[in-house]
CSV table of N, CA, C and O in Angstrom, one decimal:
chain,number,residue,atom,x,y,z
J,283,MET,N,0.8,-1.2,0.0
J,283,MET,CA,0.0,0.0,0.0
J,283,MET,C,0.9,1.2,0.0
J,283,MET,O,1.9,1.3,0.7
J,284,ARG,N,0.5,2.2,-0.8
J,284,ARG,CA,1.2,3.5,-0.8
J,284,ARG,C,0.3,4.6,-0.2
J,284,ARG,O,-0.9,4.5,-0.4
J,285,LEU,N,0.9,5.5,0.5
J,285,LEU,CA,0.2,6.6,1.1
J,285,LEU,C,0.8,7.9,0.7
J,285,LEU,O,1.9,8.1,0.3
J,286,LYS,N,-0.1,8.9,0.8
J,286,LYS,CA,0.3,10.3,0.6
J,286,LYS,C,0.0,11.1,1.9
J,286,LYS,O,-1.1,11.0,2.4
J,287,VAL,N,1.0,11.8,2.4
J,287,VAL,CA,0.8,12.7,3.6
J,287,VAL,C,0.9,14.1,3.2
J,287,VAL,O,1.8,14.5,2.4
J,288,GLU,N,0.0,14.9,3.7
J,288,GLU,CA,0.0,16.4,3.5
J,288,GLU,C,0.0,17.0,4.9
J,288,GLU,O,-0.8,16.6,5.7
J,289,PHE,N,0.8,18.0,5.2
J,289,PHE,CA,0.9,18.5,6.5
J,289,PHE,C,1.3,20.0,6.5
J,289,PHE,O,2.0,20.5,5.6
J,290,THR,N,0.9,20.7,7.6
J,290,THR,CA,1.4,22.0,7.9
J,290,THR,C,1.6,22.0,9.4
J,290,THR,O,1.0,21.3,10.2
J,291,THR,N,2.5,22.9,9.8
J,291,THR,CA,2.8,23.1,11.3
J,291,THR,C,2.5,24.6,11.6
J,291,THR,O,2.7,25.4,10.7
J,292,GLU,N,2.1,24.8,12.8
J,292,GLU,CA,1.9,26.2,13.2
J,292,GLU,C,2.5,26.4,14.5
J,292,GLU,O,2.8,25.5,15.3
J,293,PRO,N,2.8,27.7,14.9
J,293,PRO,CA,2.3,28.9,14.3
J,293,PRO,C,3.2,29.3,13.1
J,293,PRO,O,4.3,28.9,13.0
J,294,PHE,N,2.5,30.0,12.2
J,294,PHE,CA,3.2,30.5,11.0
J,294,PHE,C,4.1,31.6,11.3
J,294,PHE,O,3.8,32.4,12.2
J,295,ASP,N,5.1,31.8,10.5
J,295,ASP,CA,6.0,33.0,10.6
J,295,ASP,C,6.4,33.3,9.1
J,295,ASP,O,7.0,32.5,8.5
J,296,LEU,N,5.9,34.4,8.6
J,296,LEU,CA,6.1,34.7,7.2
J,296,LEU,C,7.5,35.3,7.0
J,296,LEU,O,7.9,35.4,5.8
J,297,GLU,N,8.2,35.7,8.0
J,297,GLU,CA,9.5,36.2,7.8
J,297,GLU,C,10.6,35.1,7.6
J,297,GLU,O,11.5,35.2,6.8
J,298,GLU,N,10.5,34.0,8.4
J,298,GLU,CA,11.4,32.9,8.3
J,298,GLU,C,10.8,31.7,8.8
J,298,GLU,O,9.9,31.7,9.6
J,299,ALA,N,11.3,30.5,8.3
J,299,ALA,CA,10.7,29.3,8.7
J,299,ALA,C,11.0,29.0,10.2
J,299,ALA,O,12.2,29.0,10.6
J,300,PRO,N,10.0,28.7,11.0
J,300,PRO,CA,10.2,28.4,12.4
J,300,PRO,C,10.9,27.1,12.6
J,300,PRO,O,10.8,26.2,11.7
J,301,ALA,N,11.4,26.9,13.8
J,301,ALA,CA,12.1,25.6,14.1
J,301,ALA,C,11.3,24.4,13.9
J,301,ALA,O,11.7,23.4,13.4
J,302,HIS,N,10.0,24.5,14.3
J,302,HIS,CA,9.1,23.3,14.1
J,302,HIS,C,8.9,23.0,12.7
J,302,HIS,O,8.8,21.8,12.3
J,303,ALA,N,8.8,24.0,11.8
J,303,ALA,CA,8.6,23.7,10.4
J,303,ALA,C,9.9,23.1,9.8
J,303,ALA,O,9.8,22.1,9.0
J,304,LEU,N,11.0,23.6,10.2
J,304,LEU,CA,12.3,23.0,9.7
J,304,LEU,C,12.5,21.5,10.2
J,304,LEU,O,12.9,20.7,9.5
J,305,ALA,N,12.1,21.3,11.4
J,305,ALA,CA,12.1,19.9,12.0
J,305,ALA,C,11.3,19.0,11.2
J,305,ALA,O,11.7,17.9,10.8
J,306,ALA,N,10.0,19.4,10.9
J,306,ALA,CA,9.1,18.6,10.1
J,306,ALA,C,9.7,18.3,8.7
J,306,ALA,O,9.6,17.2,8.2
J,307,ARG,N,10.2,19.3,8.1
J,307,ARG,CA,10.7,19.2,6.7
J,307,ARG,C,11.9,18.2,6.7
J,307,ARG,O,12.1,17.4,5.8
J,308,GLU,N,12.8,18.3,7.7
J,308,GLU,CA,13.9,17.5,7.8
J,308,GLU,C,13.5,16.0,7.9
J,308,GLU,O,14.1,15.2,7.2
J,309,VAL,N,12.5,15.7,8.7
J,309,VAL,CA,12.0,14.4,8.8
J,309,VAL,C,11.6,13.8,7.5
J,309,VAL,O,12.0,12.8,7.0
J,310,ILE,N,10.8,14.6,6.8
J,310,ILE,CA,10.2,14.2,5.5
J,310,ILE,C,11.3,14.1,4.4
J,310,ILE,O,11.3,13.1,3.6
J,311,GLU,N,12.2,15.0,4.4
J,311,GLU,CA,13.2,15.0,3.3
J,311,GLU,C,14.2,13.9,3.5
J,311,GLU,O,14.9,13.5,2.5
J,312,THR,N,14.4,13.4,4.7
J,312,THR,CA,15.4,12.4,4.9
J,312,THR,C,14.8,11.0,5.1
J,312,THR,O,15.5,10.0,5.5
J,313,ALA,N,13.5,10.8,4.9
J,313,ALA,CA,12.8,9.6,5.2
J,313,ALA,C,12.8,8.6,4.1
J,313,ALA,O,12.3,7.5,4.2
J,314,GLY,N,13.4,9.0,2.9
J,314,GLY,CA,13.4,8.1,1.8
J,314,GLY,C,12.0,7.9,1.1
J,314,GLY,O,11.7,6.9,0.5
J,315,LEU,N,11.2,9.0,1.2
J,315,LEU,CA,9.9,9.0,0.6
J,315,LEU,C,10.0,9.5,-0.9
J,315,LEU,O,11.0,10.1,-1.2
J,316,ASP,N,8.9,9.2,-1.6
J,316,ASP,CA,8.9,9.7,-3.0
J,316,ASP,C,8.1,11.0,-3.1
J,316,ASP,O,7.3,11.3,-2.2
J,317,ALA,N,8.3,11.7,-4.2
J,317,ALA,CA,7.5,12.9,-4.5
J,317,ALA,C,7.4,13.8,-3.3
J,317,ALA,O,6.3,14.3,-3.0
J,318,VAL,N,8.5,14.2,-2.7
J,318,VAL,CA,8.5,15.1,-1.6
J,318,VAL,C,8.4,16.5,-2.1
J,318,VAL,O,9.1,16.9,-3.0
J,319,ASP,N,7.5,17.3,-1.6
J,319,ASP,CA,7.3,18.7,-2.0
J,319,ASP,C,7.1,19.5,-0.8
J,319,ASP,O,6.1,19.4,-0.1
J,320,VAL,N,8.0,20.4,-0.4
J,320,VAL,CA,7.9,21.2,0.7
J,320,VAL,C,7.7,22.7,0.3
J,320,VAL,O,8.3,23.1,-0.7
J,321,GLY,N,6.9,23.4,1.0
J,321,GLY,CA,6.6,24.8,0.7
J,321,GLY,C,6.2,25.6,1.9
J,321,GLY,O,6.1,25.0,3.0
J,322,PRO,N,6.0,26.9,1.8
J,322,PRO,CA,5.8,27.7,2.9
J,322,PRO,C,4.4,27.4,3.6
J,322,PRO,O,4.2,27.7,4.8
J,323,PHE,N,3.4,26.9,2.8
J,323,PHE,CA,2.1,26.8,3.4
J,323,PHE,C,1.6,25.4,3.4
J,323,PHE,O,0.5,25.1,3.8
J,324,GLY,N,2.4,24.4,3.0
J,324,GLY,CA,2.0,23.0,3.0
J,324,GLY,C,3.1,22.2,2.4
J,324,GLY,O,4.0,22.6,1.7
J,325,ASN,N,3.1,20.9,2.8
J,325,ASN,CA,4.1,20.0,2.4
J,325,ASN,C,3.4,18.6,2.1
J,325,ASN,O,2.5,18.3,2.7
J,326,THR,N,4.0,17.9,1.1
J,326,THR,CA,3.4,16.6,0.8
J,326,THR,C,4.6,15.6,0.5
J,326,THR,O,5.7,16.0,0.1
J,327,ALA,N,4.3,14.4,0.7
J,327,ALA,CA,5.2,13.3,0.4
J,327,ALA,C,4.4,12.0,0.2
J,327,ALA,O,3.3,11.9,0.7
J,328,GLU,N,4.9,11.1,-0.6
J,328,GLU,CA,4.3,9.9,-0.9
J,328,GLU,C,5.3,8.8,-0.7
J,328,GLU,O,6.5,9.0,-0.8
J,329,GLY,N,4.8,7.6,-0.4
J,329,GLY,CA,5.7,6.4,-0.3
J,329,GLY,C,5.0,5.2,0.3
J,329,GLY,O,3.8,5.2,0.4
J,330,ALA,N,5.8,4.2,0.5
J,330,ALA,CA,5.3,2.9,1.1
J,330,ALA,C,4.7,3.2,2.4
J,330,ALA,O,5.1,4.1,3.2
J,331,ALA,N,3.6,2.5,2.7
J,331,ALA,CA,2.8,2.8,4.0
J,331,ALA,C,3.7,2.9,5.2
J,331,ALA,O,3.6,3.8,6.0
J,332,GLU,N,4.5,1.9,5.4
J,332,GLU,CA,5.3,1.8,6.6
J,332,GLU,C,6.3,3.0,6.7
J,332,GLU,O,6.5,3.5,7.8
J,333,ARG,N,6.9,3.4,5.6
J,333,ARG,CA,7.7,4.6,5.7
J,333,ARG,C,7.0,5.9,6.0
J,333,ARG,O,7.4,6.7,6.7
J,334,VAL,N,5.8,6.0,5.3
J,334,VAL,CA,5.0,7.2,5.6
J,334,VAL,C,4.5,7.2,7.1
J,334,VAL,O,4.6,8.3,7.7
J,335,LEU,N,4.1,6.1,7.6
J,335,LEU,CA,3.6,6.1,9.0
J,335,LEU,C,4.7,6.4,9.9
J,335,LEU,O,4.5,7.1,10.9
J,336,ALA,N,5.9,5.8,9.7
J,336,ALA,CA,7.0,6.1,10.6
J,336,ALA,C,7.4,7.5,10.5
J,336,ALA,O,7.7,8.2,11.5
J,337,SER,N,7.3,8.1,9.3
J,337,SER,CA,7.7,9.5,9.1
J,337,SER,C,6.7,10.4,9.8
J,337,SER,O,7.1,11.4,10.4
J,338,VAL,N,5.4,10.1,9.8
J,338,VAL,CA,4.4,10.9,10.5
J,338,VAL,C,4.6,10.8,12.0
J,338,VAL,O,4.5,11.9,12.6
J,339,ASP,N,4.9,9.7,12.5
J,339,ASP,CA,5.3,9.6,13.9
J,339,ASP,C,6.4,10.5,14.3
J,339,ASP,O,6.3,11.3,15.2
J,340,ALA,N,7.5,10.4,13.5
J,340,ALA,CA,8.7,11.3,13.8
J,340,ALA,C,8.4,12.7,13.6
J,340,ALA,O,8.8,13.6,14.4
J,341,LEU,N,7.6,13.0,12.6
J,341,LEU,CA,7.2,14.4,12.3
J,341,LEU,C,6.5,15.0,13.4
J,341,LEU,O,6.8,16.2,13.9
J,342,LEU,N,5.5,14.3,14.0
J,342,LEU,CA,4.7,14.8,15.1
J,342,LEU,C,5.6,15.0,16.3
J,342,LEU,O,5.5,16.1,17.0
J,343,ARG,N,6.4,14.1,16.7
J,343,ARG,CA,7.2,14.2,17.9
J,343,ARG,C,8.2,15.3,17.8
J,343,ARG,O,8.4,16.1,18.7
J,344,LYS,N,8.9,15.4,16.6
J,344,LYS,CA,10.0,16.4,16.5
J,344,LYS,C,9.4,17.8,16.3
J,344,LYS,O,10.0,18.8,16.9
J,345,SER,N,8.3,17.9,15.6
J,345,SER,CA,7.7,19.3,15.5
J,345,SER,C,7.2,19.8,16.8
J,345,SER,O,7.3,21.0,17.1
J,346,LEU,N,6.5,19.0,17.5
J,346,LEU,CA,6.0,19.4,18.8
J,346,LEU,C,7.1,19.8,19.8
J,346,LEU,O,7.1,20.8,20.5
J,347,LYS,N,8.2,19.0,19.8
J,347,LYS,CA,9.3,19.3,20.6
J,347,LYS,C,10.0,20.6,20.2
J,347,LYS,O,10.5,21.3,21.1
J,348,ALA,N,9.9,20.9,18.9
J,348,ALA,CA,10.5,22.1,18.4
J,348,ALA,C,9.6,23.3,18.5
J,348,ALA,O,10.0,24.4,18.0
J,349,GLY,N,8.4,23.2,19.1
J,349,GLY,CA,7.6,24.4,19.4
J,349,GLY,C,6.3,24.5,18.6
J,349,GLY,O,5.6,25.5,18.7
J,350,ALA,N,5.9,23.5,17.8
J,350,ALA,CA,4.7,23.5,17.1
J,350,ALA,C,3.5,23.5,18.1
J,350,ALA,O,3.5,22.8,19.1
J,351,THR,N,2.5,24.4,17.9
J,351,THR,CA,1.3,24.4,18.7
J,351,THR,C,0.2,23.8,18.0
J,351,THR,O,-0.9,23.5,18.6
J,352,ARG,N,0.3,23.5,16.7
J,352,ARG,CA,-0.7,22.8,15.9
J,352,ARG,C,-0.1,22.2,14.7
J,352,ARG,O,0.7,22.8,14.1
J,353,ILE,N,-0.5,21.0,14.5
J,353,ILE,CA,0.0,20.2,13.3
J,353,ILE,C,-1.3,19.7,12.6
J,353,ILE,O,-2.0,18.9,13.2
J,354,SER,N,-1.5,20.1,11.4
J,354,SER,CA,-2.6,19.6,10.6
J,354,SER,C,-2.0,18.6,9.6
J,354,SER,O,-1.1,18.9,8.8
J,355,LEU,N,-2.6,17.4,9.5
J,355,LEU,CA,-2.2,16.5,8.5
J,355,LEU,C,-3.3,15.6,8.0
J,355,LEU,O,-4.3,15.5,8.6
J,356,GLN,N,-3.1,15.2,6.8
J,356,GLN,CA,-4.0,14.3,6.1
J,356,GLN,C,-3.2,13.2,5.5
J,356,GLN,O,-2.2,13.4,4.9
J,357,VAL,N,-3.7,12.0,5.6
J,357,VAL,CA,-3.1,10.8,5.0
J,357,VAL,C,-4.1,10.2,4.1
J,357,VAL,O,-5.2,9.9,4.5
J,358,ASN,N,-3.7,10.0,2.8
J,358,ASN,CA,-4.6,9.3,1.8
J,358,ASN,C,-3.9,8.1,1.3
J,358,ASN,O,-2.7,8.0,1.1
J,359,VAL,N,-4.8,7.1,1.1
J,359,VAL,CA,-4.3,5.8,0.4
J,359,VAL,C,-4.3,6.1,-1.1
J,359,VAL,O,-5.3,6.7,-1.7
J,360,LEU,N,-3.2,5.8,-1.7
J,360,LEU,CA,-3.1,6.1,-3.2
J,360,LEU,C,-3.5,4.8,-3.9
J,360,LEU,O,-3.3,3.7,-3.5
J,361,PRO,N,-4.0,5.0,-5.1
J,361,PRO,CA,-4.4,3.8,-6.0
J,361,PRO,C,-3.1,3.0,-6.2
J,361,PRO,O,-2.0,3.5,-6.5
J,362,ASP,N,-3.3,1.7,-6.2
J,362,ASP,CA,-2.2,0.8,-6.5
J,362,ASP,C,-1.9,0.8,-7.9
J,362,ASP,O,-2.7,0.5,-8.8
J,363,ASP,N,-0.6,1.2,-8.3
J,363,ASP,CA,-0.3,1.3,-9.7
J,363,ASP,C,0.3,0.0,-10.2
J,363,ASP,O,0.7,-0.1,-11.4
J,364,GLY,N,0.4,-1.0,-9.3
J,364,GLY,CA,0.9,-2.3,-9.7
J,364,GLY,C,2.4,-2.4,-9.8
J,364,GLY,O,2.9,-3.4,-10.2
J,365,GLY,N,3.1,-1.2,-9.5
J,365,GLY,CA,4.6,-1.2,-9.6
J,365,GLY,C,5.2,-1.9,-8.5
J,365,GLY,O,4.6,-2.2,-7.5
J,366,GLU,N,6.5,-2.1,-8.6
J,366,GLU,CA,7.3,-2.7,-7.5
J,366,GLU,C,7.4,-1.8,-6.4
J,366,GLU,O,7.5,-0.6,-6.6
J,367,GLY,N,7.6,-2.2,-5.2
J,367,GLY,CA,7.8,-1.4,-4.0
J,367,GLY,C,6.5,-0.7,-3.6
J,367,GLY,O,6.6,0.2,-2.8
J,368,ALA,N,5.4,-1.1,-4.1
J,368,ALA,CA,4.1,-0.5,-3.7
J,368,ALA,C,3.6,-0.9,-2.3
J,368,ALA,O,2.6,-0.4,-1.9
J,369,GLY,N,4.2,-1.8,-1.7
J,369,GLY,CA,3.7,-2.3,-0.4
J,369,GLY,C,4.7,-2.1,0.7
J,369,GLY,O,4.9,-1.7,1.6
């Protein structure tokens, strides 16, 4: 199974990325996920279910520790494309 995670961390700071946002992005960028897209108002990544779920756990823990007061996330099951590594 493949999953897609979309997330934002708050509070926002339009001047520079806060520590909690940087922590969340580091987790996602180093997790070995596919199709990682980070931006100022939202972030997405796709990958095998176990990697995405482990990344979400780390993202929540590290972002909260770094000062996040709110984390919004959505996880979607992606259609199985029949390719290798989809599970």
